XYZ file of N, CA, C and O in Angstrom:
388
model
N 0.858 -1.211 -0.180
C 0.080 -0.270 -0.237
C 0.920 1.070 -0.017
O 0.527 2.332 0.116
N 2.382 1.243 -0.067
C 3.027 2.506 -0.384
C 2.875 3.351 0.830
O 3.048 4.254 0.697
N 2.572 2.991 2.245
C 2.239 4.066 3.044
C 0.893 4.994 2.928
O 0.763 5.559 4.150
N 0.188 4.627 1.806
C -0.969 5.263 1.878
C -2.445 4.417 2.786
O -2.359 2.751 2.654
N -3.375 5.181 3.275
C -4.266 4.638 3.952
C -5.935 4.979 3.338
O -6.140 6.415 3.010
N -6.382 3.584 2.471
C -7.552 4.186 2.023
C -8.687 4.737 3.006
O -8.998 4.209 3.962
N -9.485 5.641 2.357
C -10.370 6.294 3.599
C -11.517 6.232 2.631
O -11.820 6.254 1.041
N -12.612 6.186 3.099
C -13.859 5.570 2.337
C -14.562 7.084 2.919
O -15.462 7.777 3.922
N -14.879 7.583 1.446
C -15.643 9.251 1.784
C -16.763 8.827 1.241
O -16.968 8.334 -0.093
N -17.963 9.649 1.265
C -19.351 9.345 0.473
C -19.240 10.423 -0.607
O -18.504 11.366 -1.057
N -19.929 9.841 -1.399
C -19.728 10.289 -2.715
C -21.033 11.211 -3.397
O -21.254 12.016 -4.250
N -22.378 11.103 -2.409
C -23.734 11.800 -2.458
C -24.080 11.885 -1.287
O -23.643 11.503 0.017
N -24.954 12.994 -1.443
C -25.747 13.655 -0.099
C -26.833 12.866 0.242
O -27.628 12.394 -0.447
N -26.973 12.216 1.731
C -28.312 11.397 2.083
C -28.409 11.671 3.216
O -27.972 12.257 4.186
N -29.804 11.521 3.647
C -30.293 11.587 4.745
C -31.146 10.458 5.358
O -31.786 9.813 4.715
N -30.327 9.743 6.620
C -30.885 8.368 6.723
C -32.116 8.749 7.010
O -32.652 9.835 7.789
N -33.028 7.547 7.282
C -34.273 7.341 7.804
C -34.280 7.628 9.684
O -33.452 7.075 10.217
N -34.858 8.556 9.994
C -34.955 9.066 11.545
C -35.428 7.165 12.525
O -35.631 6.438 12.020
N -34.669 7.174 13.304
C -34.841 6.286 14.237
C -34.858 6.737 15.630
O -33.869 7.285 16.158
N -35.652 5.947 16.510
C -37.021 5.633 16.108
C -38.255 6.349 15.473
O -37.826 7.568 15.287
N -38.928 5.501 14.722
C -39.874 6.577 14.113
C -41.096 5.617 13.931
O -41.281 4.925 13.183
N -42.124 5.754 14.817
C -42.604 7.071 15.608
C -41.827 7.021 16.976
O -40.841 5.725 17.063
N -41.433 8.181 17.629
C -40.788 8.750 18.407
C -41.357 9.427 19.542
O -42.529 10.046 19.591
N -40.757 9.092 20.919
C -41.092 10.092 21.911
C -40.048 9.865 22.989
O -39.856 9.170 23.690
N -39.216 11.169 23.375
C -39.455 12.296 22.675
C -38.197 13.238 21.809
O -38.501 13.809 21.281
N -37.420 12.137 21.274
C -36.482 12.347 20.542
C -36.002 11.503 19.486
O -36.629 10.179 19.801
N -35.348 11.530 18.437
C -35.231 10.775 17.099
C -33.831 11.098 16.356
O -33.510 11.983 16.643
N -33.380 9.933 16.081
C -31.958 10.304 15.786
C -31.852 10.025 14.456
O -32.463 9.070 13.580
N -31.002 10.670 13.483
C -30.778 10.408 12.198
C -29.296 10.669 11.705
O -28.515 11.826 12.709
N -28.716 10.174 10.535
C -27.507 10.522 10.166
C -27.512 11.432 8.757
O -28.106 11.011 7.777
N -26.757 11.748 8.237
C -26.495 12.656 7.237
C -25.437 12.278 6.308
O -24.148 12.415 7.140
N -24.870 12.103 5.321
C -23.644 12.513 4.789
C -23.423 13.175 3.620
O -24.241 13.411 2.836
N -22.251 14.108 3.360
C -21.975 15.018 2.493
C -20.382 14.323 2.074
O -19.970 13.972 2.888
N -20.253 14.677 0.525
C -18.927 14.238 -0.077
C -18.150 15.241 0.048
O -17.232 15.086 -0.099
N -18.675 16.600 0.489
C -17.573 17.497 0.465
C -17.849 18.784 1.665
O -19.067 18.647 1.910
N -17.026 19.252 2.194
C -17.549 20.316 3.374
C -18.761 21.751 2.383
O -18.584 21.992 1.314
N -19.200 21.863 3.631
C -20.386 22.967 3.108
C -21.148 23.158 4.058
O -21.173 22.522 5.035
N -21.980 24.141 3.652
C -23.258 24.810 4.300
C -24.642 23.902 4.130
O -24.751 23.024 3.698
N -24.952 23.187 5.369
C -25.919 22.526 5.947
C -27.066 22.987 6.803
O -26.709 23.749 7.689
N -28.113 23.116 6.526
C -29.415 23.301 6.994
C -30.547 21.929 7.379
O -30.866 21.580 6.621
N -30.703 21.398 8.703
C -31.819 20.670 9.103
C -33.043 21.001 9.759
O -32.555 21.302 11.035
N -33.700 21.459 9.448
C -35.050 21.690 10.141
C -36.196 20.877 9.899
O -36.654 19.739 9.295
N -37.070 20.803 11.017
C -38.452 20.553 11.227
C -39.658 21.234 10.978
O -39.533 22.307 11.838
N -40.371 20.711 10.379
C -41.836 21.807 10.080
C -42.650 20.674 10.301
O -42.912 19.903 10.228
N -43.917 21.573 10.839
C -45.312 20.840 10.970
C -45.794 20.653 9.573
O -45.472 21.120 8.750
N -47.078 20.070 9.708
C -47.620 19.932 8.446
C -48.223 21.268 7.723
O -48.717 20.939 6.708
N -48.442 22.263 8.816
C -48.906 23.168 7.823
C -47.932 24.213 7.451
O -48.186 25.247 6.549
N -46.347 23.757 7.532
C -45.290 24.403 7.061
C -44.709 25.010 7.823
O -43.340 25.789 7.554
N -44.884 25.492 9.076
C -44.312 26.206 9.802
C -42.909 25.413 10.564
O -42.885 24.218 10.956
N -42.156 26.228 10.917
C -40.651 25.674 11.115
C -41.040 25.595 12.757
O -41.342 26.307 13.304
N -40.750 24.135 13.054
C -40.845 24.114 14.756
C -39.506 23.798 15.567
O -39.791 23.661 16.545
N -38.492 23.516 14.948
C -37.050 23.095 15.279
C -36.088 23.029 14.052
O -36.307 23.037 13.115
N -34.728 23.973 14.416
C -33.923 23.592 14.089
C -32.687 22.737 14.477
O -32.013 22.633 15.494
N -32.720 21.498 13.848
C -31.745 20.455 14.214
C -30.291 20.905 13.900
O -29.486 20.215 14.764
N -29.791 21.403 12.747
C -28.448 21.676 12.858
C -28.578 22.975 11.747
O -29.152 22.796 10.627
N -27.480 23.672 11.772
C -27.309 24.832 10.717
C -25.621 24.900 10.620
O -25.189 25.346 11.854
N -24.685 24.901 9.484
C -23.906 25.655 9.486
C -23.220 24.909 8.618
O -23.574 24.175 8.069
N -21.675 25.470 8.580
C -20.900 24.781 7.809
C -20.412 23.261 8.203
O -20.143 23.481 9.702
N -20.045 22.354 7.771
C -19.815 21.090 8.147
C -18.605 20.018 7.255
O -18.905 20.385 6.089
N -18.033 19.547 8.018
C -16.949 18.827 6.950
C -17.324 17.684 6.474
O -18.638 17.183 6.584
N -16.772 17.174 5.319
C -17.401 16.195 4.348
C -17.362 14.587 5.235
O -16.883 14.693 6.534
N -18.129 14.107 5.160
C -18.422 12.487 6.114
C -19.954 12.648 6.307
O -20.608 13.164 6.145
N -19.873 11.850 7.551
C -21.235 11.449 8.317
C -21.393 12.088 9.509
O -20.807 11.937 10.118
N -22.629 12.389 9.536
C -22.904 13.221 11.071
C -24.230 13.116 11.715
O -24.930 12.814 10.694
N -23.907 12.846 13.118
C -25.335 12.009 13.365
C -25.881 12.966 14.287
O -25.165 14.166 14.964
N -27.288 13.329 14.473
C -28.272 14.571 15.018
C -29.165 13.888 15.891
O -29.638 12.738 15.671
N -29.464 14.260 16.814
C -30.601 13.956 17.600
C -31.718 15.093 17.509
O -31.062 16.298 17.967
N -32.851 15.040 17.626
C -33.841 16.221 17.438
C -34.885 15.603 18.621
O -35.620 14.723 18.346
N -34.826 16.622 19.596
C -35.872 16.718 20.839
C -36.980 17.496 20.557
O -36.836 18.355 20.682
N -37.790 16.872 20.193
C -39.296 17.287 20.103
C -40.416 16.941 21.448
O -41.227 17.633 21.328
N -39.854 17.406 22.449
C -40.410 17.113 23.823
C -41.349 18.223 24.109
O -42.217 17.895 24.798
N -41.278 19.504 23.471
C -41.764 20.528 23.630
C -42.939 20.729 22.537
O -43.766 21.482 22.591
N -43.202 19.679 21.513
C -44.031 19.603 20.517
C -45.205 18.683 20.908
O -44.954 17.949 21.519
N -46.386 18.918 20.536
C -47.550 17.731 20.514
C -47.258 16.763 19.678
O -46.565 16.793 18.529
N -48.234 15.831 19.894
C -48.054 14.362 18.706
C -48.599 15.287 17.581
O -49.234 15.597 17.388
N -47.991 14.256 16.391
C -48.608 14.407 15.372
C -47.249 14.459 13.982
O -46.344 13.518 14.499
N -47.363 14.526 13.030
C -46.640 14.260 12.012
C -45.720 15.629 11.436
O -46.505 16.876 11.718
N -44.530 15.021 11.384
C -43.848 16.188 11.394
C -42.640 16.063 10.274
O -42.715 14.956 9.792
N -42.288 17.095 9.625
C -41.249 16.787 8.229
C -39.724 17.452 8.244
O -39.840 18.480 9.019
N -38.769 16.971 8.681
C -37.357 17.306 8.616
C -36.899 16.985 6.953
O -37.206 16.494 6.234
N -36.146 18.171 6.968
C -36.072 19.004 5.448
C -34.536 19.016 5.846
O -34.203 19.953 6.629
N -33.537 18.578 5.172
C -32.303 18.796 5.141
C -31.904 19.388 3.854
O -31.931 18.946 2.947
N -31.048 20.593 3.743
C -30.417 21.198 2.825
C -28.897 21.068 2.555
O -28.453 21.559 3.467
N -28.376 21.013 1.388
C -26.932 20.992 0.868
C -26.512 20.986 -0.200
O -26.828 20.040 -0.833
N -25.952 21.965 -0.776
C -25.364 22.497 -1.973
C -26.188 22.469 -2.886
O -25.768 21.785 -3.965
N -27.768 23.011 -2.525
C -28.487 22.492 -4.019
C -29.299 21.349 -3.879
O -30.062 21.369 -4.436
N -29.040 20.830 -2.575
C -29.687 19.343 -2.604
C -30.689 19.556 -1.936
O -30.240 20.243 -0.549
N -31.846 18.792 -1.555
C -33.000 18.621 -0.220
C -33.175 17.168 -0.327
O -33.437 16.176 -1.323
N -33.170 17.298 0.848
C -34.165 15.286 1.558
C -34.773 15.882 2.300
O -34.604 16.592 3.376
N -35.948 15.424 2.648
C -37.018 15.538 3.286
C -37.561 13.810 3.816
O -37.320 12.728 3.199
N -38.152 14.158 5.064
C -38.760 12.726 5.527
C -39.845 13.019 6.542
O -39.613 14.244 7.096
N -41.085 12.177 6.514
C -41.608 12.319 7.494
C -41.528 11.662 8.753
O -41.090 10.390 8.725
N -41.630 12.066 10.187
C -41.441 11.596 11.153
C -42.652 11.660 12.190
O -43.740 12.848 11.748
N -43.040 10.769 13.301
C -44.107 10.610 13.695
C -43.939 11.049 15.319
O -43.329 10.074 15.785
N -44.379 11.809 15.938
C -44.145 12.425 17.327
C -45.288 11.735 18.013
O -46.502 12.221 17.839
N -45.433 10.679 19.192
C -45.793 10.029 19.646
C -45.940 9.861 21.174
O -45.368 9.569 21.390
N -46.495 11.128 21.810
C -46.818 11.056 23.317
C -47.831 10.306 24.037
O -48.864 10.153 23.429
């Protein structure tokens, strides 16, 4: 290998399925990104109102883990929206209290 250490870097932007889902009061998700950049991960109710910011700012390439604590919200369906470099990933999550 001539002194080189192979590294595995993601080549696409992905947002993993939240786990657990349904959840109470928090859920976890992973995001992978192929290069450094600005990321915004936010949660919305079904009316489209922003109810929480999970992460926001510049992040390095690789996989990042997040926990969304929704203990101050009521039971219902929410949408998690992740944005990175012009790409958007969304998913529905259910808060069951």
